[in-house]
Amino acid sequence: MNESSPAMTPSPVPNGLDMTPTDLDVSVVICTRNRARQLASVLESAAAMDVPAGLAWELLVVDNGSTDDTADVIRSFAGRLPVRYCREDTPGLSNARNRGVRAARGRYLCWTDDDVVIDPRWLASYAEAFRRHPEAAVFGGRVLPRLEGGGAPAWFVEHHLAVPIASPMAYRDLGDGEVPLGFKGNRVPYGANYAVRAAEQRQAMYDPALGVSPTHKRLGEEVDAIYRMMKAGATGWWVPGSAVHHIIPPARQSAAYIYEYYFLAGATTAHLKAHSPADNYLIVDGSVPPDFSLSRWRCYRRGLGRFLRYRAMRRRGDIGWVTQLADLGYYLGMGSYRSQAERYLIGLKSRFE
């Protein structure tokens, strides 16, 4: 893969699994694929950040095989940001993340997504946390949903920061004070806003079987990597001053998207059950989720029960239908993992609009 600054002479290319020497304080890493418009927005917000004086940093954009004008967008920011372009043509978010890890030159990697707006204090808050906690390897900050378009259903607007809608929105807020991160108590950062020390990150690369790709749609590739770091002894801190605003387009402000998200969550649970039943981030607190004991047909049976409750509650206007829909998606996703029914059952999302 070629790695270069889009407006300058190509820089040295990391080959295979070789790691780029660490000679900067921070590498901000964004993975993207065919989202040029959204990428321009996040880069615009990055250009407006309050960067601490003397901080040596770069902004590395990993293009995961885009066919739109992504490279042109990156090139247009070359005079405003210390931006580098890196291409990973093997599709899949984990593959793109791994390319970013191999290419990054910073001692710390700050991860965010291509569909956010970065708060001006985002990078400065992380830099301060790195100095305050040299013993820590994992950091995380706020992910605050921002509804786009103004046409969301009233039920969605009212409840989008509450369970079960908050998870599909990637909403994460552990409060105004620093707290230790950890899996017990669910104090783990989300993929749109977290930071990792490069040394630990390179010992815990991202699993291509997790994360979104053309061959599968699963969740949790970043949580899995953080789990393996913490299992090896890494510690972490919540950084309340670091925030991003996650842009939620109209297509995601819907019952169909809630169903789809929880379907993928169920498929991810089934994958972890199949491949690492005794050692995964879902069971780190020592108690195996009851769902791990369910057969495919028991998942379908539970899904049918949730569907019937969903229909009854929605007819009478009981907002509990959202929870029933989330459970329906979860059990169908878990039951259909690697089955002929998978494509059909995820396609049911269009029925919930």
Tab-separated table of C-alpha atoms in Angstrom:
chain	number	residue	atom	x	y	z
A	1	MET	CA	0.000	0.000	0.000
A	2	ASN	CA	1.236	3.464	-0.773
A	3	GLU	CA	1.269	6.057	1.952
A	4	SER	CA	1.915	9.681	1.139
A	5	SER	CA	0.937	13.225	1.849
A	6	PRO	CA	-1.584	14.060	-0.895
A	7	ALA	CA	0.011	17.419	-1.624
A	8	MET	CA	3.695	16.606	-1.196
A	9	THR	CA	6.413	14.174	-2.157
A	10	PRO	CA	5.502	10.662	-1.012
A	11	SER	CA	6.881	9.779	2.419
A	12	PRO	CA	8.509	6.432	3.295
A	13	VAL	CA	6.152	3.504	2.902
A	14	PRO	CA	5.693	0.961	5.715
A	15	ASN	CA	5.743	-2.535	4.246
A	16	GLY	CA	3.842	-5.534	5.535
A	17	LEU	CA	3.739	-5.511	9.320
A	18	ASP	CA	6.704	-3.189	9.808
A	19	MET	CA	5.989	-0.339	12.176
A	20	THR	CA	6.769	3.290	11.436
A	21	PRO	CA	9.271	4.744	13.967
A	22	THR	CA	7.608	6.713	16.770
A	23	ASP	CA	8.841	10.306	16.550
A	24	LEU	CA	5.754	12.428	17.271
A	25	ASP	CA	3.699	13.009	20.391
A	26	VAL	CA	0.301	12.150	18.902
A	27	SER	CA	-1.181	10.605	15.770
A	28	VAL	CA	-4.852	11.378	15.231
A	29	VAL	CA	-6.232	8.515	13.110
A	30	ILE	CA	-9.448	8.591	11.062
A	31	CYS	CA	-10.565	5.670	8.884
A	32	THR	CA	-12.886	6.461	6.004
A	33	ARG	CA	-14.528	4.926	2.958
A	34	ASN	CA	-16.596	6.870	0.406
A	35	ARG	CA	-17.693	9.565	2.826
A	36	ALA	CA	-15.975	12.583	1.329
A	37	ARG	CA	-18.619	15.080	2.482
A	38	GLN	CA	-18.599	13.875	6.077
A	39	LEU	CA	-14.809	13.702	6.046
A	40	ALA	CA	-14.591	17.344	4.980
A	41	SER	CA	-16.733	18.280	7.985
A	42	VAL	CA	-14.577	16.448	10.530
A	43	LEU	CA	-11.369	17.831	9.007
A	44	GLU	CA	-12.840	21.332	9.165
A	45	SER	CA	-13.494	20.864	12.868
A	46	ALA	CA	-9.983	19.463	13.352
A	47	ALA	CA	-8.531	22.579	11.732
A	48	ALA	CA	-10.338	24.672	14.370
A	49	MET	CA	-8.941	22.758	17.380
A	50	ASP	CA	-6.963	24.449	20.151
A	51	VAL	CA	-3.654	22.625	19.711
A	52	PRO	CA	-1.231	22.984	22.640
A	53	ALA	CA	1.942	24.878	21.832
A	54	GLY	CA	4.817	22.550	21.127
A	55	LEU	CA	2.673	19.455	20.550
A	56	ALA	CA	4.179	17.386	17.720
A	57	TRP	CA	1.256	15.713	16.011
A	58	GLU	CA	-0.129	14.433	12.749
A	59	LEU	CA	-3.562	13.660	11.357
A	60	LEU	CA	-3.485	10.345	9.518
A	61	VAL	CA	-6.453	9.563	7.272
A	62	VAL	CA	-6.737	5.911	6.244
A	63	ASP	CA	-8.694	5.582	3.017
A	64	ASN	CA	-10.233	2.107	2.963
A	65	GLY	CA	-10.628	1.861	-0.805
A	66	SER	CA	-12.756	4.928	-1.553
A	67	THR	CA	-13.940	5.571	-5.095
A	68	ASP	CA	-15.210	9.108	-4.474
A	69	ASP	CA	-13.155	12.298	-4.099
A	70	THR	CA	-11.830	11.438	-0.629
A	71	ALA	CA	-8.199	12.022	-1.671
A	72	ASP	CA	-9.062	15.471	-3.056
A	73	VAL	CA	-10.768	16.431	0.209
A	74	ILE	CA	-7.691	15.407	2.196
A	75	ARG	CA	-5.415	17.286	-0.202
A	76	SER	CA	-7.441	20.448	0.280
A	77	PHE	CA	-6.511	20.515	4.004
A	78	ALA	CA	-2.772	20.013	3.510
A	79	GLY	CA	-2.010	23.673	4.255
A	80	ARG	CA	-4.195	23.791	7.379
A	81	LEU	CA	-3.492	20.481	9.081
A	82	PRO	CA	-0.462	18.177	9.436
A	83	VAL	CA	-2.409	15.633	7.391
A	84	ARG	CA	-1.064	12.422	5.887
A	85	TYR	CA	-2.888	10.145	3.483
A	86	CYS	CA	-2.703	6.375	3.806
A	87	ARG	CA	-4.602	3.875	1.670
A	88	GLU	CA	-5.707	0.384	2.690
A	89	ASP	CA	-7.452	-1.392	-0.149
A	90	THR	CA	-8.405	-4.518	1.791
A	91	PRO	CA	-11.942	-3.611	2.844
A	92	GLY	CA	-13.015	-3.758	6.461
A	93	LEU	CA	-12.775	-1.330	9.362
A	94	SER	CA	-10.354	-3.517	11.313
A	95	ASN	CA	-8.046	-3.713	8.302
A	96	ALA	CA	-8.134	0.069	8.007
A	97	ARG	CA	-7.444	0.505	11.718
A	98	ASN	CA	-4.497	-1.874	11.516
A	99	ARG	CA	-3.046	0.065	8.615
A	100	GLY	CA	-3.368	3.217	10.695
A	101	VAL	CA	-1.535	1.592	13.608
A	102	ARG	CA	1.307	0.499	11.338
A	103	ALA	CA	1.634	3.902	9.692
A	104	ALA	CA	1.216	6.153	12.746
A	105	ARG	CA	4.287	7.967	14.047
A	106	GLY	CA	2.895	9.189	17.381
A	107	ARG	CA	3.559	7.835	20.854
A	108	TYR	CA	-0.190	8.013	21.394
A	109	LEU	CA	-2.963	7.272	18.892
A	110	CYS	CA	-6.162	9.331	19.158
A	111	TRP	CA	-9.003	7.627	17.290
A	112	THR	CA	-12.146	9.228	15.948
A	113	ASP	CA	-14.581	8.647	13.082
A	114	ASP	CA	-15.337	10.316	9.780
A	115	ASP	CA	-18.898	11.261	10.815
A	116	VAL	CA	-18.204	13.472	13.827
A	117	VAL	CA	-17.529	17.106	14.629
A	118	ILE	CA	-14.540	17.451	16.949
A	119	ASP	CA	-14.777	19.748	19.960
A	120	PRO	CA	-12.050	22.439	20.003
A	121	ARG	CA	-10.584	21.047	23.247
A	122	TRP	CA	-10.570	17.407	22.104
A	123	LEU	CA	-6.866	17.011	21.335
A	124	ALA	CA	-5.665	19.362	24.085
A	125	SER	CA	-7.652	17.416	26.685
A	126	TYR	CA	-6.046	14.160	25.614
A	127	ALA	CA	-2.564	15.712	25.616
A	128	GLU	CA	-3.118	16.923	29.187
A	129	ALA	CA	-4.354	13.479	30.249
A	130	PHE	CA	-1.290	11.795	28.736
A	131	ARG	CA	0.924	14.053	30.856
A	132	ARG	CA	-1.116	13.553	34.039
A	133	HIS	CA	-1.259	9.766	33.687
A	134	PRO	CA	1.992	8.451	32.214
A	135	GLU	CA	1.161	5.052	33.749
A	136	ALA	CA	-2.019	4.666	31.667
A	137	ALA	CA	-2.403	3.297	28.152
A	138	VAL	CA	-6.121	3.755	27.377
A	139	PHE	CA	-8.185	6.947	27.434
A	140	GLY	CA	-11.720	7.803	26.394
A	141	GLY	CA	-13.981	10.814	26.039
A	142	ARG	CA	-17.525	11.902	25.368
A	143	VAL	CA	-19.500	10.922	22.269
A	144	LEU	CA	-22.529	13.205	22.005
A	145	PRO	CA	-25.133	12.472	19.304
A	146	ARG	CA	-26.241	15.358	17.107
A	147	LEU	CA	-29.444	14.700	15.159
A	148	GLU	CA	-29.231	15.959	11.582
A	149	GLY	CA	-32.108	17.027	9.386
A	150	GLY	CA	-34.706	18.140	11.939
A	151	GLY	CA	-37.268	15.510	10.970
A	152	ALA	CA	-36.754	12.805	13.574
A	153	PRO	CA	-39.888	11.197	15.047
A	154	ALA	CA	-40.939	12.659	18.389
A	155	TRP	CA	-40.375	9.351	20.193
A	156	PHE	CA	-36.824	9.225	18.860
A	157	VAL	CA	-35.957	12.785	19.884
A	158	GLU	CA	-37.361	12.246	23.368
A	159	HIS	CA	-35.570	8.960	24.061
A	160	HIS	CA	-32.414	8.951	21.920
A	161	LEU	CA	-30.087	9.365	24.939
A	162	ALA	CA	-31.741	6.553	26.909
A	163	VAL	CA	-31.468	2.779	26.680
A	164	PRO	CA	-31.907	1.120	24.211
A	165	ILE	CA	-31.507	3.916	21.636
A	166	ALA	CA	-28.352	5.383	23.183
A	167	SER	CA	-26.134	2.490	22.057
A	168	PRO	CA	-26.983	2.767	18.330
A	169	MET	CA	-26.262	6.495	18.663
A	170	ALA	CA	-22.834	5.623	20.188
A	171	TYR	CA	-23.718	7.917	23.094
A	172	ARG	CA	-21.023	7.775	25.770
A	173	ASP	CA	-20.731	10.113	28.763
A	174	LEU	CA	-19.195	8.982	32.054
A	175	GLY	CA	-19.529	12.368	33.711
A	176	ASP	CA	-17.546	15.501	34.454
A	177	GLY	CA	-14.791	13.962	36.562
A	178	GLU	CA	-11.869	11.711	35.794
A	179	VAL	CA	-12.674	8.071	36.572
A	180	PRO	CA	-10.630	4.919	35.962
A	181	LEU	CA	-11.673	2.964	32.893
A	182	GLY	CA	-12.527	-0.712	33.125
A	183	PHE	CA	-14.917	-3.382	31.944
A	184	LYS	CA	-16.578	-3.901	35.302
A	185	GLY	CA	-19.250	-1.258	35.488
A	186	ASN	CA	-19.071	-0.741	31.708
A	187	ARG	CA	-16.548	2.110	31.905
A	188	VAL	CA	-15.113	1.546	28.441
A	189	PRO	CA	-14.760	4.168	25.668
A	190	TYR	CA	-16.491	3.899	22.306
A	191	GLY	CA	-14.866	3.821	18.886
A	192	ALA	CA	-15.699	7.392	17.916
A	193	ASN	CA	-13.540	8.832	20.696
A	194	TYR	CA	-10.702	7.046	22.416
A	195	ALA	CA	-6.914	7.126	22.636
A	196	VAL	CA	-4.303	4.428	23.131
A	197	ARG	CA	-0.580	4.464	23.777
A	198	ALA	CA	1.124	3.142	20.645
A	199	ALA	CA	3.261	0.550	22.440
A	200	GLU	CA	0.200	-1.227	23.863
A	201	GLN	CA	-1.817	-0.713	20.699
A	202	ARG	CA	0.762	-2.546	18.620
A	203	GLN	CA	0.471	-5.528	20.921
A	204	ALA	CA	-3.309	-5.581	20.447
A	205	MET	CA	-4.139	-5.121	16.778
A	206	TYR	CA	-7.733	-5.159	15.523
A	207	ASP	CA	-9.455	-8.434	14.663
A	208	PRO	CA	-10.597	-8.453	11.005
A	209	ALA	CA	-13.425	-10.815	11.990
A	210	LEU	CA	-14.943	-7.929	13.987
A	211	GLY	CA	-16.004	-4.522	12.735
A	212	VAL	CA	-17.910	-3.691	9.575
A	213	SER	CA	-16.698	-5.146	6.274
A	214	PRO	CA	-18.215	-6.261	2.948
A	215	THR	CA	-18.179	-9.892	4.136
A	216	HIS	CA	-19.775	-9.320	7.541
A	217	LYS	CA	-21.214	-6.608	9.732
A	218	ARG	CA	-20.205	-6.968	13.342
A	219	LEU	CA	-19.455	-4.593	16.167
A	220	GLY	CA	-16.831	-4.234	18.843
A	221	GLU	CA	-13.446	-4.362	17.139
A	222	GLU	CA	-12.187	-1.492	19.303
A	223	VAL	CA	-13.690	-2.909	22.514
A	224	ASP	CA	-12.017	-6.239	21.769
A	225	ALA	CA	-8.623	-4.563	21.346
A	226	ILE	CA	-9.044	-2.547	24.555
A	227	TYR	CA	-10.077	-5.723	26.381
A	228	ARG	CA	-6.880	-7.477	25.325
A	229	MET	CA	-4.775	-4.485	26.398
A	230	MET	CA	-6.415	-4.360	29.814
A	231	LYS	CA	-6.192	-8.119	30.211
A	232	ALA	CA	-2.425	-7.706	29.738
A	233	GLY	CA	-2.339	-5.112	32.516
A	234	ALA	CA	-3.052	-1.777	30.841
A	235	THR	CA	-4.951	0.852	32.800
A	236	GLY	CA	-6.971	3.804	31.580
A	237	TRP	CA	-8.769	7.050	32.403
A	238	TRP	CA	-11.930	8.856	31.380
A	239	VAL	CA	-11.102	12.298	29.932
A	240	PRO	CA	-14.224	14.449	30.406
A	241	GLY	CA	-12.841	17.427	28.489
A	242	SER	CA	-12.459	15.417	25.299
A	243	ALA	CA	-15.646	15.315	23.234
A	244	VAL	CA	-16.897	14.680	19.732
A	245	HIS	CA	-20.366	15.247	18.322
A	246	HIS	CA	-21.574	12.185	16.438
A	247	ILE	CA	-23.651	13.236	13.428
A	248	ILE	CA	-26.796	11.095	13.134
A	249	PRO	CA	-28.319	11.320	9.632
A	250	PRO	CA	-32.080	10.925	9.111
A	251	ALA	CA	-31.660	7.318	7.940
A	252	ARG	CA	-30.429	6.371	11.421
A	253	GLN	CA	-33.219	8.171	13.252
A	254	SER	CA	-35.583	5.265	12.781
A	255	ALA	CA	-36.913	2.018	14.165
A	256	ALA	CA	-35.290	0.208	11.242
A	257	TYR	CA	-31.838	1.349	12.306
A	258	ILE	CA	-32.439	0.289	15.919
A	259	TYR	CA	-33.399	-3.180	14.681
A	260	GLU	CA	-30.336	-3.354	12.427
A	261	TYR	CA	-27.925	-2.270	15.155
A	262	TYR	CA	-29.155	-4.863	17.626
A	263	PHE	CA	-29.189	-7.529	14.923
A	264	LEU	CA	-25.465	-6.849	14.437
A	265	ALA	CA	-24.963	-6.883	18.216
A	266	GLY	CA	-26.568	-10.320	18.355
A	267	ALA	CA	-24.420	-11.592	15.488
A	268	THR	CA	-21.347	-10.267	17.296
A	269	THR	CA	-22.346	-12.091	20.489
A	270	ALA	CA	-22.788	-15.319	18.515
A	271	HIS	CA	-19.376	-14.846	16.893
A	272	LEU	CA	-17.682	-14.392	20.269
A	273	LYS	CA	-19.549	-17.411	21.618
A	274	ALA	CA	-18.330	-19.507	18.675
A	275	HIS	CA	-14.700	-18.369	18.669
A	276	SER	CA	-13.775	-17.350	22.212
A	277	PRO	CA	-16.522	-18.501	24.583
A	278	ALA	CA	-14.351	-18.383	27.707
A	279	ASP	CA	-12.311	-15.253	26.961
A	280	ASN	CA	-14.048	-12.209	25.521
A	281	TYR	CA	-15.068	-8.742	26.596
A	282	LEU	CA	-18.715	-9.723	27.203
A	283	ILE	CA	-17.824	-12.039	30.071
A	284	VAL	CA	-14.922	-10.118	31.590
A	285	ASP	CA	-16.811	-9.536	34.859
A	286	GLY	CA	-16.892	-13.317	35.381
A	287	SER	CA	-20.570	-13.982	34.671
A	288	VAL	CA	-21.417	-15.584	31.335
A	289	PRO	CA	-24.460	-13.903	29.727
A	290	PRO	CA	-27.488	-16.230	29.720
A	291	ASP	CA	-27.716	-15.764	25.966
A	292	PHE	CA	-24.564	-17.849	25.551
A	293	SER	CA	-26.569	-20.974	26.412
A	294	LEU	CA	-29.259	-20.409	23.790
A	295	SER	CA	-29.551	-22.596	20.720
A	296	ARG	CA	-30.447	-21.078	17.363
A	297	TRP	CA	-34.065	-22.145	17.620
A	298	ARG	CA	-34.415	-20.828	21.179
A	299	CYS	CA	-33.127	-17.495	19.889
A	300	TYR	CA	-35.784	-17.544	17.188
A	301	ARG	CA	-38.462	-18.448	19.725
A	302	ARG	CA	-37.456	-15.540	21.937
A	303	GLY	CA	-37.410	-13.297	18.885
A	304	LEU	CA	-40.972	-14.298	18.012
A	305	GLY	CA	-42.101	-13.440	21.530
A	306	ARG	CA	-40.437	-10.027	21.303
A	307	PHE	CA	-42.054	-9.407	17.921
A	308	LEU	CA	-45.523	-10.087	19.277
A	309	ARG	CA	-44.905	-7.763	22.226
A	310	TYR	CA	-43.470	-5.130	19.875
A	311	ARG	CA	-46.629	-5.123	17.740
A	312	ALA	CA	-48.967	-4.967	20.734
A	313	MET	CA	-47.049	-2.164	22.451
A	314	ARG	CA	-46.668	-0.098	19.309
A	315	ARG	CA	-50.386	-0.306	18.573
A	316	ARG	CA	-51.262	1.091	21.978
A	317	GLY	CA	-48.499	3.717	21.976
A	318	ASP	CA	-46.399	2.157	24.741
A	319	ILE	CA	-42.787	3.328	24.242
A	320	GLY	CA	-41.666	-0.050	25.568
A	321	TRP	CA	-41.974	-1.242	21.967
A	322	VAL	CA	-38.481	0.150	21.350
A	323	THR	CA	-36.972	-2.273	23.870
A	324	GLN	CA	-38.929	-5.156	22.365
A	325	LEU	CA	-37.664	-4.221	18.896
A	326	ALA	CA	-34.071	-4.074	20.145
A	327	ASP	CA	-34.433	-7.528	21.737
A	328	LEU	CA	-36.036	-8.860	18.560
A	329	GLY	CA	-33.077	-7.712	16.478
A	330	TYR	CA	-30.603	-9.101	19.010
A	331	TYR	CA	-32.096	-12.588	19.184
A	332	LEU	CA	-32.588	-12.855	15.420
A	333	GLY	CA	-29.019	-11.668	14.838
A	334	MET	CA	-27.679	-14.193	17.312
A	335	GLY	CA	-29.795	-17.033	15.952
A	336	SER	CA	-29.046	-16.355	12.292
A	337	TYR	CA	-25.250	-16.121	12.692
A	338	ARG	CA	-23.728	-17.998	9.747
A	339	SER	CA	-27.081	-19.364	8.583
A	340	GLN	CA	-29.064	-19.129	5.374
A	341	ALA	CA	-31.577	-16.939	7.204
A	342	GLU	CA	-29.115	-14.143	7.981
A	343	ARG	CA	-29.678	-12.014	4.884
A	344	TYR	CA	-33.431	-12.427	5.015
A	345	LEU	CA	-33.753	-11.582	8.705
A	346	ILE	CA	-31.588	-8.469	8.581
A	347	GLY	CA	-33.673	-7.384	5.589
A	348	LEU	CA	-36.726	-7.307	7.855
A	349	LYS	CA	-35.576	-3.894	9.071
A	350	SER	CA	-37.581	-2.223	6.295
A	351	ARG	CA	-40.771	-3.494	7.965
A	352	PHE	CA	-40.223	-1.434	11.089
A	353	GLU	CA	-40.400	2.039	9.570
